[in-house]
mmCIF file with all atom_site columns, C-alpha atoms in Angstrom:
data_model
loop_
_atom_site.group_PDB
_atom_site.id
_atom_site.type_symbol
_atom_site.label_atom_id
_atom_site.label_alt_id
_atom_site.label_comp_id
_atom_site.label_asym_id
_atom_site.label_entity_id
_atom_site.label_seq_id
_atom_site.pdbx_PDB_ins_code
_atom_site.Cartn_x
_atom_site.Cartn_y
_atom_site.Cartn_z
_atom_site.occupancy
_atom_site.B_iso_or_equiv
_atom_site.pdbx_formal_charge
_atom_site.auth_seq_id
_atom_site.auth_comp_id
_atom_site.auth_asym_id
_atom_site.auth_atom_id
_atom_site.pdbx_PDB_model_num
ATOM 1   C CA . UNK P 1 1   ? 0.000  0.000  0.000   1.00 29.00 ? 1   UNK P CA 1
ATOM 2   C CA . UNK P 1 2   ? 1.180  3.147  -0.922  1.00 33.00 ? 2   UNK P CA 1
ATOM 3   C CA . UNK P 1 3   ? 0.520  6.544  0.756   1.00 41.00 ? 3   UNK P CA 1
ATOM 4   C CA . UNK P 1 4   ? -0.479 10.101 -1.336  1.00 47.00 ? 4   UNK P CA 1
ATOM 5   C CA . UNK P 1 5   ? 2.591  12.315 -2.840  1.00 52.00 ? 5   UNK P CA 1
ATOM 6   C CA . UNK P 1 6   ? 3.291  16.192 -2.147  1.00 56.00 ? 6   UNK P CA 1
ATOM 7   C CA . UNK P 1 7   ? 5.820  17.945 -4.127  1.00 56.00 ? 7   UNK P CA 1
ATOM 8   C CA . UNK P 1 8   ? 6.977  21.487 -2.080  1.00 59.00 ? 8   UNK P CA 1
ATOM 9   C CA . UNK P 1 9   ? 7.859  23.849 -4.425  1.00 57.00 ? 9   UNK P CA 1
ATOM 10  C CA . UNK P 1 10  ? 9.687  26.513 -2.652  1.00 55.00 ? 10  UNK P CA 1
ATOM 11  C CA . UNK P 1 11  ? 11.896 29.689 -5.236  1.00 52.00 ? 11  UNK P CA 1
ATOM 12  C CA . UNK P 1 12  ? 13.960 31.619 -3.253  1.00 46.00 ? 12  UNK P CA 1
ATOM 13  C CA . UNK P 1 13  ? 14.262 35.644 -3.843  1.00 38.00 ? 13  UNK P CA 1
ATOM 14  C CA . UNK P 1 14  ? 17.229 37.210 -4.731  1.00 34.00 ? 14  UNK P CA 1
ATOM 15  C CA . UNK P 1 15  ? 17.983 40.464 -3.180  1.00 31.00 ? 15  UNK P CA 1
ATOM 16  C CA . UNK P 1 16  ? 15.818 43.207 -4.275  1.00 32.00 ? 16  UNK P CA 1
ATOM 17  C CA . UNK P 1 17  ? 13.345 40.433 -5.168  1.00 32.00 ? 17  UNK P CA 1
ATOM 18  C CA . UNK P 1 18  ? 10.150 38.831 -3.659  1.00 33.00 ? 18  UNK P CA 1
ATOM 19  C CA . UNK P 1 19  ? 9.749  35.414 -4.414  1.00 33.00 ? 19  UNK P CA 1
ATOM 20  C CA . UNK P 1 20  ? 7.473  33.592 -5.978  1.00 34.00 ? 20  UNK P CA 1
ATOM 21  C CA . UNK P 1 21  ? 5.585  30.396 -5.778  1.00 36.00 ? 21  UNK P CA 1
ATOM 22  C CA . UNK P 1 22  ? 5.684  28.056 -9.490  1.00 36.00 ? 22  UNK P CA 1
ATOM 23  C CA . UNK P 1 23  ? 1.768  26.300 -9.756  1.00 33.00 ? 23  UNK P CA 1
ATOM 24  C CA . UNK P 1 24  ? 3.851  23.411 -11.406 1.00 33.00 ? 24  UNK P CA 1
ATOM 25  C CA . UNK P 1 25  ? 6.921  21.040 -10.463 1.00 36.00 ? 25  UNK P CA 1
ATOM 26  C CA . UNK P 1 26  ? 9.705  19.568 -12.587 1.00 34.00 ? 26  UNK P CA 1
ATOM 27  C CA . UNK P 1 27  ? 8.958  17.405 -15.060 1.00 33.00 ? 27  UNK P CA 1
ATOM 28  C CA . UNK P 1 28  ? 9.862  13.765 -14.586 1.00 33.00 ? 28  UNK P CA 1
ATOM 29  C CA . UNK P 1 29  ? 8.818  12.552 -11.388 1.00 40.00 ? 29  UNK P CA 1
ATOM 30  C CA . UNK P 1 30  ? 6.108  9.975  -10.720 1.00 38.00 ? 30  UNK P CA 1
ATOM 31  C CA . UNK P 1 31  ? 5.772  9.092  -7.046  1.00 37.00 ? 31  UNK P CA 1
ATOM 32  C CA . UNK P 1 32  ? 3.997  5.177  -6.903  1.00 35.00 ? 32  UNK P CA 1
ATOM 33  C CA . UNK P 1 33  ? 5.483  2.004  -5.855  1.00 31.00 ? 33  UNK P CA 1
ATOM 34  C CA . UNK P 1 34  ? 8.737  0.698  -6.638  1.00 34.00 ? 34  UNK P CA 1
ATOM 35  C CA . UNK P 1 35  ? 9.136  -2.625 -8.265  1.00 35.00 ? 35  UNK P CA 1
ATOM 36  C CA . UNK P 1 36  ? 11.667 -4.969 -10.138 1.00 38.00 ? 36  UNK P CA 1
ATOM 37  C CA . UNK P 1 37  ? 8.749  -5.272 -12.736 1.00 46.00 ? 37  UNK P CA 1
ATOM 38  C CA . UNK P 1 38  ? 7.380  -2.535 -14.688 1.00 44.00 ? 38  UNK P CA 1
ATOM 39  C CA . UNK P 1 39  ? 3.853  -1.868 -14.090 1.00 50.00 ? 39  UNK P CA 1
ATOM 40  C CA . UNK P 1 40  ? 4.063  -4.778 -10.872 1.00 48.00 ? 40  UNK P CA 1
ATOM 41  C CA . UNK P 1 41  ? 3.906  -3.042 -7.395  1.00 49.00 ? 41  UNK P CA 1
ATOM 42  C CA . UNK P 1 42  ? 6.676  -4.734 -4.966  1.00 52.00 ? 42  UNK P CA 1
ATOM 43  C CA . UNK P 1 43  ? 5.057  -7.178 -2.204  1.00 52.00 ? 43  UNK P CA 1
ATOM 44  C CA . UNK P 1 44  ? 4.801  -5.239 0.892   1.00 48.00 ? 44  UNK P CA 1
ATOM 45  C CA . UNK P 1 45  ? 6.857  -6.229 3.942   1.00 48.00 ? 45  UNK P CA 1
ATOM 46  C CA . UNK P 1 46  ? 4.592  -8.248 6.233   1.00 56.00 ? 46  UNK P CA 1
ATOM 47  C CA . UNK P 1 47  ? 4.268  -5.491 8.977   1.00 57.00 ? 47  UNK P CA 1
ATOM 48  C CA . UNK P 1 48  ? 1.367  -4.031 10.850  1.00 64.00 ? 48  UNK P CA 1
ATOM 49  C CA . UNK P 1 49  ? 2.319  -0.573 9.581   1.00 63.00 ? 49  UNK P CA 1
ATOM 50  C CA . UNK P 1 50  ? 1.220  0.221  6.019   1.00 66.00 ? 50  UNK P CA 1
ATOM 51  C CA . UNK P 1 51  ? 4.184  0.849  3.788   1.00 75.00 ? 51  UNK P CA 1
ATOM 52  C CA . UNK P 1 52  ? 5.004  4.586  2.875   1.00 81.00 ? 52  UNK P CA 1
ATOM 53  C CA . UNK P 1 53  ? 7.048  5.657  -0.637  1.00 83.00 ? 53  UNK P CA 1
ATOM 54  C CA . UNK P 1 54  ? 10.411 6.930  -0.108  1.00 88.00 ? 54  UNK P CA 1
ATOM 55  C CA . UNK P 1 55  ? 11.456 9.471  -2.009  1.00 90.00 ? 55  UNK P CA 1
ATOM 56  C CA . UNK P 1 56  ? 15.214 9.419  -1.310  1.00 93.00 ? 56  UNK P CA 1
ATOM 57  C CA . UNK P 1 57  ? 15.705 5.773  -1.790  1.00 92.00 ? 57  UNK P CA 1
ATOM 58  C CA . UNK P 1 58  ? 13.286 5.771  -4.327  1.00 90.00 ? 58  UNK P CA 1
ATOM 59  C CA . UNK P 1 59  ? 14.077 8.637  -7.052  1.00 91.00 ? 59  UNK P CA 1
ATOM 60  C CA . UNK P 1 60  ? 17.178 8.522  -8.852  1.00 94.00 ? 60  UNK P CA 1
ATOM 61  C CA . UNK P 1 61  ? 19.839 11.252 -8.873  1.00 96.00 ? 61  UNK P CA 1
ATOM 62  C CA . UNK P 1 62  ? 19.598 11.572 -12.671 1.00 96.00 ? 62  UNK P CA 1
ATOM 63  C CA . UNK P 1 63  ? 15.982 12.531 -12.364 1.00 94.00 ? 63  UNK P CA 1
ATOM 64  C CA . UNK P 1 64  ? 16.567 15.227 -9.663  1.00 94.00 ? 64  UNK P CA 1
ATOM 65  C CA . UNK P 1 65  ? 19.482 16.199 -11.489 1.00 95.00 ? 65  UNK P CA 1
ATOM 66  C CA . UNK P 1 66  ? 17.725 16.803 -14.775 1.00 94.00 ? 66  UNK P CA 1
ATOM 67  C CA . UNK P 1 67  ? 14.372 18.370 -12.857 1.00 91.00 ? 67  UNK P CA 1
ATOM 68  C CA . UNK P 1 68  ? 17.345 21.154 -11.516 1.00 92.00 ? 68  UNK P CA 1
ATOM 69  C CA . UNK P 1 69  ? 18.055 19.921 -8.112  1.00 94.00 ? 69  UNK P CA 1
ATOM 70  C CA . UNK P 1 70  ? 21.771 18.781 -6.245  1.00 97.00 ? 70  UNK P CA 1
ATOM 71  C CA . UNK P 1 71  ? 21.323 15.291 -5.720  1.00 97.00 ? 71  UNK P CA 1
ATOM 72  C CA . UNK P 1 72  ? 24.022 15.875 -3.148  1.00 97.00 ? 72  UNK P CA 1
ATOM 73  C CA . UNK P 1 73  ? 21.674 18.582 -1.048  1.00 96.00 ? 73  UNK P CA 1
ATOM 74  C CA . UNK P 1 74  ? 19.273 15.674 0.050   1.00 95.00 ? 74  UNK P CA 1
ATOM 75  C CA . UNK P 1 75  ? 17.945 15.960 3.739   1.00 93.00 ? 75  UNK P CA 1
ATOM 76  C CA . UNK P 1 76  ? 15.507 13.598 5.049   1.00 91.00 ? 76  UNK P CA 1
ATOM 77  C CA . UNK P 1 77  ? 12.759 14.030 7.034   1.00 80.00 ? 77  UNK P CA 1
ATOM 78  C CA . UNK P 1 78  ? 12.282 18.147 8.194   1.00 82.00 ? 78  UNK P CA 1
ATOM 79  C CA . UNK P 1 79  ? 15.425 19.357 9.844   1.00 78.00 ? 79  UNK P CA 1
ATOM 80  C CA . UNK P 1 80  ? 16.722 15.827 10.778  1.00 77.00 ? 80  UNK P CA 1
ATOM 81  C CA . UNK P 1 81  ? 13.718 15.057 12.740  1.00 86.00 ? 81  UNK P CA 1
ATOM 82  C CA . UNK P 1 82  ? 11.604 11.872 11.950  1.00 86.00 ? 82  UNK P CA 1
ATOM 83  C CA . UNK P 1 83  ? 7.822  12.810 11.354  1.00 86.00 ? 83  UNK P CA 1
ATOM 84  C CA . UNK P 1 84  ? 6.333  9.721  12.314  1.00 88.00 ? 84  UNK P CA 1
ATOM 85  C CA . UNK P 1 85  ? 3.893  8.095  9.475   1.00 86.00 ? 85  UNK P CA 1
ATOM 86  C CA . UNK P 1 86  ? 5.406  10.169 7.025   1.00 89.00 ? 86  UNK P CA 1
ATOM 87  C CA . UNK P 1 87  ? 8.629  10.110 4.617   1.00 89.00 ? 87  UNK P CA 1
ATOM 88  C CA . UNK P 1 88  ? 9.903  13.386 3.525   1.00 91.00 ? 88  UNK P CA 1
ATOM 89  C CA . UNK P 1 89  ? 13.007 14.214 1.635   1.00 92.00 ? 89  UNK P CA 1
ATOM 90  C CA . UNK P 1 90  ? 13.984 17.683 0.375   1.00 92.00 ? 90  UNK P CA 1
ATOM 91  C CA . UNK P 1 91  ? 16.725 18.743 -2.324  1.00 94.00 ? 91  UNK P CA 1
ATOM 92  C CA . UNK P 1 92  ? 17.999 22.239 -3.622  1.00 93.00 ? 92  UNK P CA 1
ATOM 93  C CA . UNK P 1 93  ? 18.751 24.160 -6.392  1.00 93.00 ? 93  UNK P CA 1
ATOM 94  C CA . UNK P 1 94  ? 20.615 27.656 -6.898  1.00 91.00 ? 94  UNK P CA 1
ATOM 95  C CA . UNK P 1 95  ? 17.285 29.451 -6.684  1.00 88.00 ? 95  UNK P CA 1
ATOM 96  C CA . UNK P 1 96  ? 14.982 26.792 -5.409  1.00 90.00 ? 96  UNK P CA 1
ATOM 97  C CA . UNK P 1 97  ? 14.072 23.904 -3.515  1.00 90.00 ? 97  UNK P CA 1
ATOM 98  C CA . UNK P 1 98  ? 11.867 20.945 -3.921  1.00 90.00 ? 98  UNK P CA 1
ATOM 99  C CA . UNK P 1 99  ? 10.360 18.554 -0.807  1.00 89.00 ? 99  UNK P CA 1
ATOM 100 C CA . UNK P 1 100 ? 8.420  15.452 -1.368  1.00 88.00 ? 100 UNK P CA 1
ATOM 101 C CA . UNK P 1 101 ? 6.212  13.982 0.996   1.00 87.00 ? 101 UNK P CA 1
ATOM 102 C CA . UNK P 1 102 ? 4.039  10.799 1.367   1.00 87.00 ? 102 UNK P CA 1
ATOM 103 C CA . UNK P 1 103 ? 2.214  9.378  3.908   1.00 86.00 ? 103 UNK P CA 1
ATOM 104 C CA . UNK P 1 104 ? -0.939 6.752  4.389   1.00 84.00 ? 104 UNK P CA 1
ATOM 105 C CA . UNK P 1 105 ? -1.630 8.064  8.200   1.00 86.00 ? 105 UNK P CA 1
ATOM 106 C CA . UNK P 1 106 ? -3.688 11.575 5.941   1.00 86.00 ? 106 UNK P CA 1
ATOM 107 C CA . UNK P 1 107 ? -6.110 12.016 3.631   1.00 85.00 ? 107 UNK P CA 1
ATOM 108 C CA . UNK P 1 108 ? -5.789 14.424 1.139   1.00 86.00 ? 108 UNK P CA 1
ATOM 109 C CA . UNK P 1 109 ? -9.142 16.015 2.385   1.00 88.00 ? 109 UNK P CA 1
ATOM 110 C CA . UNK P 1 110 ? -7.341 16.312 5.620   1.00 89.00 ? 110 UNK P CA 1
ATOM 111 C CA . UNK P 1 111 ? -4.333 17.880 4.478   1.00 88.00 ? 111 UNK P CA 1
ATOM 112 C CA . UNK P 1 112 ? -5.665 20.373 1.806   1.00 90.00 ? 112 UNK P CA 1
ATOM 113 C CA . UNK P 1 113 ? -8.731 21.586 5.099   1.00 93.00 ? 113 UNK P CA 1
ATOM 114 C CA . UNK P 1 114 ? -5.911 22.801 7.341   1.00 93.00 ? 114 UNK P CA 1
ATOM 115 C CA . UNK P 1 115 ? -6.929 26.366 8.421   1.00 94.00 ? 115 UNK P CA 1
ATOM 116 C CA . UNK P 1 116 ? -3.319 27.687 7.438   1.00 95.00 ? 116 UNK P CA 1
ATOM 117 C CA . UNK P 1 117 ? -4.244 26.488 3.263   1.00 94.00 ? 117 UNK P CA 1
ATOM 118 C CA . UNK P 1 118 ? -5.369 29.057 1.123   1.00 95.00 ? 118 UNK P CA 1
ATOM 119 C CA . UNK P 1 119 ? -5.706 29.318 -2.587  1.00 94.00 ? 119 UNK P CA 1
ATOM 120 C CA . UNK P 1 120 ? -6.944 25.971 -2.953  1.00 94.00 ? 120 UNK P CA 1
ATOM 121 C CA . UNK P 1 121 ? -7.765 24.402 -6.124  1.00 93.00 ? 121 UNK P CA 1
ATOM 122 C CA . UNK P 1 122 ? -8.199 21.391 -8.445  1.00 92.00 ? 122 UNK P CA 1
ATOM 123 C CA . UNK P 1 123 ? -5.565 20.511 -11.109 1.00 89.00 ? 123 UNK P CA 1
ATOM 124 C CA . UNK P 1 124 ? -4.935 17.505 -13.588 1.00 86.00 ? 124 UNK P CA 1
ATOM 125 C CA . UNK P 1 125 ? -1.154 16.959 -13.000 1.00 81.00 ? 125 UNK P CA 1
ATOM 126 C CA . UNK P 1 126 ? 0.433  14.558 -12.052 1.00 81.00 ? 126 UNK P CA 1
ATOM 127 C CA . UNK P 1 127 ? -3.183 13.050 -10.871 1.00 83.00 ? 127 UNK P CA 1
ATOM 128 C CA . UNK P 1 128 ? -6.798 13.868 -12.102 1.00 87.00 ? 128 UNK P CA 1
ATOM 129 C CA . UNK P 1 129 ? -7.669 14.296 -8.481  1.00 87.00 ? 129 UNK P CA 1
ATOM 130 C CA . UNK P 1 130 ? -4.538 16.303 -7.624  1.00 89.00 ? 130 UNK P CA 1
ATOM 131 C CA . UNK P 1 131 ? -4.949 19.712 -5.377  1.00 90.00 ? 131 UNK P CA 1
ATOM 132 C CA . UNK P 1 132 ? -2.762 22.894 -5.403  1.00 91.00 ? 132 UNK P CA 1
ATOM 133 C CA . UNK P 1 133 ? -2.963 25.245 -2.033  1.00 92.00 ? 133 UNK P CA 1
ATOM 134 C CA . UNK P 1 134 ? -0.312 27.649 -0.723  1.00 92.00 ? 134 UNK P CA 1
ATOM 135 C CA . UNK P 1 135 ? 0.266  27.717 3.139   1.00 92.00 ? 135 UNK P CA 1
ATOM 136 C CA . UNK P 1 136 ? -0.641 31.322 4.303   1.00 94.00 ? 136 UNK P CA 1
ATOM 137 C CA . UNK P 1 137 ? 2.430  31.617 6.384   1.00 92.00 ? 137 UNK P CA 1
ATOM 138 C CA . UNK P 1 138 ? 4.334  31.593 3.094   1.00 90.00 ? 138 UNK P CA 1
ATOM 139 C CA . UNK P 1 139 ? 2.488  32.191 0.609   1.00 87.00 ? 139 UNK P CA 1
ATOM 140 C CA . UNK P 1 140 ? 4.772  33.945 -1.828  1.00 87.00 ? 140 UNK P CA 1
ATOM 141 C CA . UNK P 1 141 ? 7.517  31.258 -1.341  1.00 87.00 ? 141 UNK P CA 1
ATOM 142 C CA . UNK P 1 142 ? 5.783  27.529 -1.223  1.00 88.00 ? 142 UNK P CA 1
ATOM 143 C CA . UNK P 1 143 ? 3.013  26.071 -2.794  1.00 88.00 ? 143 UNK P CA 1
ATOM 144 C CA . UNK P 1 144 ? 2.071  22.493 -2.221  1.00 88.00 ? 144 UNK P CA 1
ATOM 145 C CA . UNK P 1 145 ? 1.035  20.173 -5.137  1.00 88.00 ? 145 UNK P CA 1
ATOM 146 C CA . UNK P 1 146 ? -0.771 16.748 -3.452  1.00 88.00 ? 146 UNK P CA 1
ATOM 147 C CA . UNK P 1 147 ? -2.413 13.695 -5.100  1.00 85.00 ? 147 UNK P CA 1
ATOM 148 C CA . UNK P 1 148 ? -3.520 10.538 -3.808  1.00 82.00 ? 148 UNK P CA 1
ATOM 149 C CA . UNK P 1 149 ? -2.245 7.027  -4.351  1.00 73.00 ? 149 UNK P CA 1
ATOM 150 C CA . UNK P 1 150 ? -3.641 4.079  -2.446  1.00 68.00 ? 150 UNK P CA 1
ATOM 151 C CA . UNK P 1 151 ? -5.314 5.209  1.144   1.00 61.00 ? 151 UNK P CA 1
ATOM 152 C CA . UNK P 1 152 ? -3.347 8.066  2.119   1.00 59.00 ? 152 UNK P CA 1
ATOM 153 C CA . UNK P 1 153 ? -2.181 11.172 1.129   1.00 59.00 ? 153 UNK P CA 1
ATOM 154 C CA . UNK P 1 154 ? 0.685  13.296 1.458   1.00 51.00 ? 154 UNK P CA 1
#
């Protein structure tokens, strides 16, 4: 079972500038299940938690090379501390930074009601049930792309 998918695009300013949230990530990345055979999910471990995508083992350095991100930049989790249900890993770029999350402990009903969302809306990439919001607290700086896969949502 896999969880739901949230990229975190976040552009930097540059002095004199205000930044700037993109409604779109790189090109290139498809969160799902790994597997040995294309189009076969892996078996999940037998485990009483459900299994949760994760994005640094999973995504290649190529791909976040050629989406504009340092492979080499990759922190796990939010400032080296384990959020528990969830796998989070964040890259950066000269002018920008990118954080994927996934989780099956949310739904994405859940996640897009928090009181701090705002600009909420409905758009076809990468999922036909994918959501856009910005978090107030930063609204000019983040905005939060988030689809479902399986149960949960990230």
């Amino acid at each position: 079972m896999c969880g739901a998918s949230s990229f975190r695009g976040r552009e930097g300013p540059r002095a004199g500038e205000g930044g700037r949230c993109r409604d779109s990530c790189g090109g290139g990345i498809a969160a799902g299940c790994g597997s040995s055979e294309p189009g076969e999910p892996d078996a999940a471990p037998e485990t009483n938690e459900p299994a949760v995508w994760d994005p640094c083992e999973e995504l290649p350095d190529d791909v976040i090379a050629g989406i504009g991100f340092d492979p080499s930049s990759m922190e796990r989790e939010i400032a080296g501390v384990e959020q528990p249900g969830w796998q989070i890993c964040t890259w950066r770029g000269e002018r920008k930074g990118l954080t994927i999350l996934t989780t099956v402990t949310r739904s994405l009903d859940s996640l897009r009601d928090e009181a701090d969302n705002v600009d909420k809306r409905s758009v076809a990439i990468p999922d036909p049930d994918s959501q856009i919001w910005r978090p107030a607290h930063s609204i000019d700086t983040v905005c939060e792309i988030m689809w479902p896969i399986g149960d949960g949502a990230g």
